[in-house]
């Protein structure tokens, strides 16, 4: 049976040509073993420290019975009911996420275009003049490399770490939270945008060039329309991630869901924790559903 | 636009080698990709209203020839003239203007699938519009633009697909959109790269008939590359044979003999 | 008829059809609505304003920023000005005492976590994938239930951020590496599980149906058909998620694990911003290197196909 199967499947994209895949899998295995060994060495005492299973059971047990009203005793007068507070926390979470994306998208687009190798389409033929050719030989690679480096650097620092730095710089400011998400996200968006643009097929662009369109026109009408669906799709996914990042910034004191989760946890009001967790779940699932629907409509070719 | 007898081009070069009413002409053009020679001393010219079929086996350099005519490649030797002007001397702006006068239809149509037919056809005019103007055209096309596109589409027979997205159309309809786009440029010549290579005979005839009709109606030059010798014979009064980058023959169809055709397609046996 | 009144001197014979086509052109309401609401989501936060904002660039803030940048310079260099040797000693000290170990721990946690996630994701895909298109309707009840449960678990894992999982698990089980690894693994298993499921379900039918015609059972089709066909894709996603795992495992240190984040938090608590910045840069370097490695391996994978 093995040989028949093998021959049958060979027609299907050569899956048995593992070759480099085998190498990578082996590398993976080696890395895994090495890591386990390292952890064992470096953190021997950490294996059994604090915590207890009873707390775990109590906590996870309340997953099925989230609180609908405050669990604590002394609630100050005039505080909004729990569910309303959760709702407001969701709004705040969305606010931070939206503000961050409103900065990240334009900056990410700019950086992405500069990082893509196809932005600098220059005409090979025609006489042109020497200066123009020189310009095209020096400026693009410089812009391209520095844009890529900048995007990589922005990306490499986690939002929470950006928040740590920005908070130390600006003190407790909500704009710092927005920047803390916007900076790494512009780097990520830049990288993905440039990858999408670089991977679009060039036949339409060449064809438009053949009709006499200028470089900017070729890019806008020959490459961008082919890339736009993927770009929109990824941007919506990033927004979903921004909601998550915005939520965890609450652990640093900002009024998003994370703040309330941490606070309720500290007070051991596990029911409330689950209420907030479910609120976050609803936000994420709704966002995910929305972006999938948009994607399917775009693919089906609907007009905006 | 050409006017009568041969003119001396801007930098004083004698353009007697470019016939006076030619749309474009090649003169002793050679091109190689590194060590590999793609075209070798090719010369011919195309006039307005003339139809020419380029035949030859795959890899004989047909696509390179087309790219040369459009000025997308630079010839290593020889010159390419478009409307009596040497392409190599053109400034980028004039190069683009020249390209907008040549309607090229590539083999894979090169349409944007998720845009509408209207937008794809409008793209044909990008060469003669500024960037801002073309942005406006795409987002909110004027009524007269829409009507112009509609009549162009009517000329190729697919008027009612104007607002449909291209990926919803059949292959034949997409090809007509590509032809409409080339037509919309108001070119002086139509150049089609293998328009009927992978279609059934009935549709192939319809397409070639359409191309011929359009070129006759608007007095355009027509250059088409083909595999099928029969179709070439039926539709085109002049044939150009290309083999291994060299011109095997360039003569009226009735002068082409079986032997010439056979030698064009013969397989070298070692 | 109003159509004819609109004709502008062009032939009336196709004016009406064009008008008709214009009328029939549909605008997708959902997309328009989505576009508008997305723009609103981006703009409203600025209009609604933020609560604790007065003027952003006040005197106080500017002096804060200045102080911050002053404190960013490494401690030994503050008096002496720039001295390369001092800088190196300072760096070497930080590295040998805290940085080197923390880096290795960060890396190790990320690798173990993503491996676990990959394994879980693989299991999710294998047990949760819908069968071949031909058999979709005749799926047994238990199969559907299992598939449904797996999908739900993946969604929950995905939706809750790694940091929140880590916070929960580390508080409940104590600050052990295992808890941190589990937190990362659960979230990434949800992501990889969903991606893997989609990959399997988007496979071309032909080779699999061919297997079936040879008499293979469903589990054999899975083992010999679906998994090998998708393996390259699986690895691509795996490597892509590993990059994120490295970032996240750095930050787990903020919760008490001994990764780089721990020393960042530690330096910040003592307001040694120079040390803090050093560790942040170190983590950035780690992520960038991981990025390069992952990109290189992914290129190899893509080219080997």
PDB file of N, CA and C in Angstrom, chain C residues 172-206:
ATOM      1  N   UNK C 172      -2.433  31.618  39.387  1.00  0.00           N
ATOM      2  CA  UNK C 172      -3.109  30.465  39.943  1.00  0.00           C
ATOM      3  C   UNK C 172      -2.143  29.326  40.262  1.00  0.00           C
ATOM      4  N   UNK C 173      -1.168  29.110  39.388  1.00  0.00           N
ATOM      5  CA  UNK C 173      -0.228  28.013  39.612  1.00  0.00           C
ATOM      6  C   UNK C 173       1.099  28.479  40.192  1.00  0.00           C
ATOM      7  N   UNK C 174       1.242  29.749  40.391  1.00  0.00           N
ATOM      8  CA  UNK C 174       2.521  30.234  40.891  1.00  0.00           C
ATOM      9  C   UNK C 174       3.438  30.527  39.717  1.00  0.00           C
ATOM     10  N   UNK C 175       4.456  31.375  39.942  1.00  0.00           N
ATOM     11  CA  UNK C 175       5.303  31.838  38.827  1.00  0.00           C
ATOM     12  C   UNK C 175       6.296  30.796  38.346  1.00  0.00           C
ATOM     13  N   UNK C 176       5.768  29.729  37.757  1.00  0.00           N
ATOM     14  CA  UNK C 176       6.656  28.692  37.228  1.00  0.00           C
ATOM     15  C   UNK C 176       6.784  28.846  35.720  1.00  0.00           C
ATOM     16  N   UNK C 177       7.866  28.303  35.201  1.00  0.00           N
ATOM     17  CA  UNK C 177       8.062  28.370  33.751  1.00  0.00           C
ATOM     18  C   UNK C 177       6.968  27.589  33.048  1.00  0.00           C
ATOM     19  N   UNK C 178       6.546  26.497  33.657  1.00  0.00           N
ATOM     20  CA  UNK C 178       5.526  25.663  33.022  1.00  0.00           C
ATOM     21  C   UNK C 178       4.254  26.458  32.769  1.00  0.00           C
ATOM     22  N   UNK C 179       3.863  27.264  33.785  1.00  0.00           N
ATOM     23  CA  UNK C 179       2.644  28.050  33.614  1.00  0.00           C
ATOM     24  C   UNK C 179       2.795  29.022  32.458  1.00  0.00           C
ATOM     25  N   UNK C 180       3.951  29.674  32.380  1.00  0.00           N
ATOM     26  CA  UNK C 180       4.188  30.622  31.298  1.00  0.00           C
ATOM     27  C   UNK C 180       4.136  29.930  29.944  1.00  0.00           C
ATOM     28  N   UNK C 181       4.786  28.763  29.877  1.00  0.00           N
ATOM     29  CA  UNK C 181       4.795  28.023  28.612  1.00  0.00           C
ATOM     30  C   UNK C 181       3.386  27.620  28.227  1.00  0.00           C
ATOM     31  N   UNK C 182       2.630  27.141  29.198  1.00  0.00           N
ATOM     32  CA  UNK C 182       1.248  26.753  28.903  1.00  0.00           C
ATOM     33  C   UNK C 182       0.444  27.927  28.389  1.00  0.00           C
ATOM     34  N   UNK C 183       0.630  29.085  29.025  1.00  0.00           N
ATOM     35  CA  UNK C 183      -0.128  30.263  28.600  1.00  0.00           C
ATOM     36  C   UNK C 183       0.148  30.577  27.137  1.00  0.00           C
ATOM     37  N   UNK C 184       1.434  30.638  26.799  1.00  0.00           N
ATOM     38  CA  UNK C 184       1.776  30.926  25.404  1.00  0.00           C
ATOM     39  C   UNK C 184       1.241  29.840  24.491  1.00  0.00           C
ATOM     40  N   UNK C 185       1.362  28.590  24.964  1.00  0.00           N
ATOM     41  CA  UNK C 185       0.978  27.478  24.107  1.00  0.00           C
ATOM     42  C   UNK C 185      -0.523  27.481  23.830  1.00  0.00           C
ATOM     43  N   UNK C 186      -1.312  27.768  24.870  1.00  0.00           N
ATOM     44  CA  UNK C 186      -2.763  27.732  24.667  1.00  0.00           C
ATOM     45  C   UNK C 186      -3.188  28.751  23.609  1.00  0.00           C
ATOM     46  N   UNK C 187      -2.685  29.960  23.742  1.00  0.00           N
ATOM     47  CA  UNK C 187      -3.081  30.996  22.792  1.00  0.00           C
ATOM     48  C   UNK C 187      -2.638  30.645  21.381  1.00  0.00           C
ATOM     49  N   UNK C 188      -1.366  30.244  21.250  1.00  0.00           N
ATOM     50  CA  UNK C 188      -0.865  29.946  19.913  1.00  0.00           C
ATOM     51  C   UNK C 188      -1.460  28.665  19.351  1.00  0.00           C
ATOM     52  N   UNK C 189      -1.840  27.732  20.235  1.00  0.00           N
ATOM     53  CA  UNK C 189      -2.492  26.528  19.730  1.00  0.00           C
ATOM     54  C   UNK C 189      -3.821  26.899  19.101  1.00  0.00           C
ATOM     55  N   UNK C 190      -4.522  27.856  19.717  1.00  0.00           N
ATOM     56  CA  UNK C 190      -5.765  28.310  19.119  1.00  0.00           C
ATOM     57  C   UNK C 190      -5.532  28.883  17.733  1.00  0.00           C
ATOM     58  N   UNK C 191      -4.500  29.713  17.620  1.00  0.00           N
ATOM     59  CA  UNK C 191      -4.216  30.337  16.330  1.00  0.00           C
ATOM     60  C   UNK C 191      -3.787  29.304  15.299  1.00  0.00           C
ATOM     61  N   UNK C 192      -2.792  28.488  15.694  1.00  0.00           N
ATOM     62  CA  UNK C 192      -2.296  27.498  14.749  1.00  0.00           C
ATOM     63  C   UNK C 192      -3.380  26.489  14.411  1.00  0.00           C
ATOM     64  N   UNK C 193      -4.172  26.114  15.410  1.00  0.00           N
ATOM     65  CA  UNK C 193      -5.244  25.161  15.155  1.00  0.00           C
ATOM     66  C   UNK C 193      -6.176  25.682  14.078  1.00  0.00           C
ATOM     67  N   UNK C 194      -6.549  26.949  14.199  1.00  0.00           N
ATOM     68  CA  UNK C 194      -7.471  27.494  13.213  1.00  0.00           C
ATOM     69  C   UNK C 194      -6.823  27.548  11.838  1.00  0.00           C
ATOM     70  N   UNK C 195      -5.563  28.000  11.800  1.00  0.00           N
ATOM     71  CA  UNK C 195      -4.855  28.086  10.518  1.00  0.00           C
ATOM     72  C   UNK C 195      -4.685  26.707   9.896  1.00  0.00           C
ATOM     73  N   UNK C 196      -4.302  25.726  10.731  1.00  0.00           N
ATOM     74  CA  UNK C 196      -4.103  24.375  10.208  1.00  0.00           C
ATOM     75  C   UNK C 196      -5.410  23.786   9.690  1.00  0.00           C
ATOM     76  N   UNK C 197      -6.479  24.011  10.437  1.00  0.00           N
ATOM     77  CA  UNK C 197      -7.778  23.517   9.999  1.00  0.00           C
ATOM     78  C   UNK C 197      -8.134  24.083   8.634  1.00  0.00           C
ATOM     79  N   UNK C 198      -7.924  25.380   8.493  1.00  0.00           N
ATOM     80  CA  UNK C 198      -8.238  25.999   7.206  1.00  0.00           C
ATOM     81  C   UNK C 198      -7.379  25.429   6.104  1.00  0.00           C
ATOM     82  N   UNK C 199      -6.089  25.198   6.409  1.00  0.00           N
ATOM     83  CA  UNK C 199      -5.206  24.637   5.382  1.00  0.00           C
ATOM     84  C   UNK C 199      -5.699  23.284   4.925  1.00  0.00           C
ATOM     85  N   UNK C 200      -6.043  22.441   5.886  1.00  0.00           N
ATOM     86  CA  UNK C 200      -6.473  21.090   5.515  1.00  0.00           C
ATOM     87  C   UNK C 200      -7.756  21.165   4.718  1.00  0.00           C
ATOM     88  N   UNK C 201      -8.653  22.045   5.139  1.00  0.00           N
ATOM     89  CA  UNK C 201      -9.934  22.074   4.433  1.00  0.00           C
ATOM     90  C   UNK C 201      -9.820  22.685   3.054  1.00  0.00           C
ATOM     91  N   UNK C 202      -8.733  23.430   2.803  1.00  0.00           N
ATOM     92  CA  UNK C 202      -8.569  24.015   1.478  1.00  0.00           C
ATOM     93  C   UNK C 202      -7.697  23.184   0.558  1.00  0.00           C
ATOM     94  N   UNK C 203      -7.363  21.971   0.972  1.00  0.00           N
ATOM     95  CA  UNK C 203      -6.529  21.142   0.127  1.00  0.00           C
ATOM     96  C   UNK C 203      -7.295  20.724  -1.125  1.00  0.00           C
ATOM     97  N   UNK C 204      -6.586  20.500  -2.242  1.00  0.00           N
ATOM     98  CA  UNK C 204      -7.277  20.000  -3.435  1.00  0.00           C
ATOM     99  C   UNK C 204      -7.792  18.591  -3.193  1.00  0.00           C
ATOM    100  N   UNK C 205      -8.930  18.313  -3.717  1.00  0.00           N
ATOM    101  CA  UNK C 205      -9.573  17.034  -3.444  1.00  0.00           C
ATOM    102  C   UNK C 205      -8.940  15.860  -4.156  1.00  0.00           C
ATOM    103  N   UNK C 206      -8.411  16.137  -5.350  1.00  0.00           N
ATOM    104  CA  UNK C 206      -8.022  15.017  -6.220  1.00  0.00           C
ATOM    105  C   UNK C 206      -7.112  13.975  -5.597  1.00  0.00           C
TER     106      UNK C 206
END
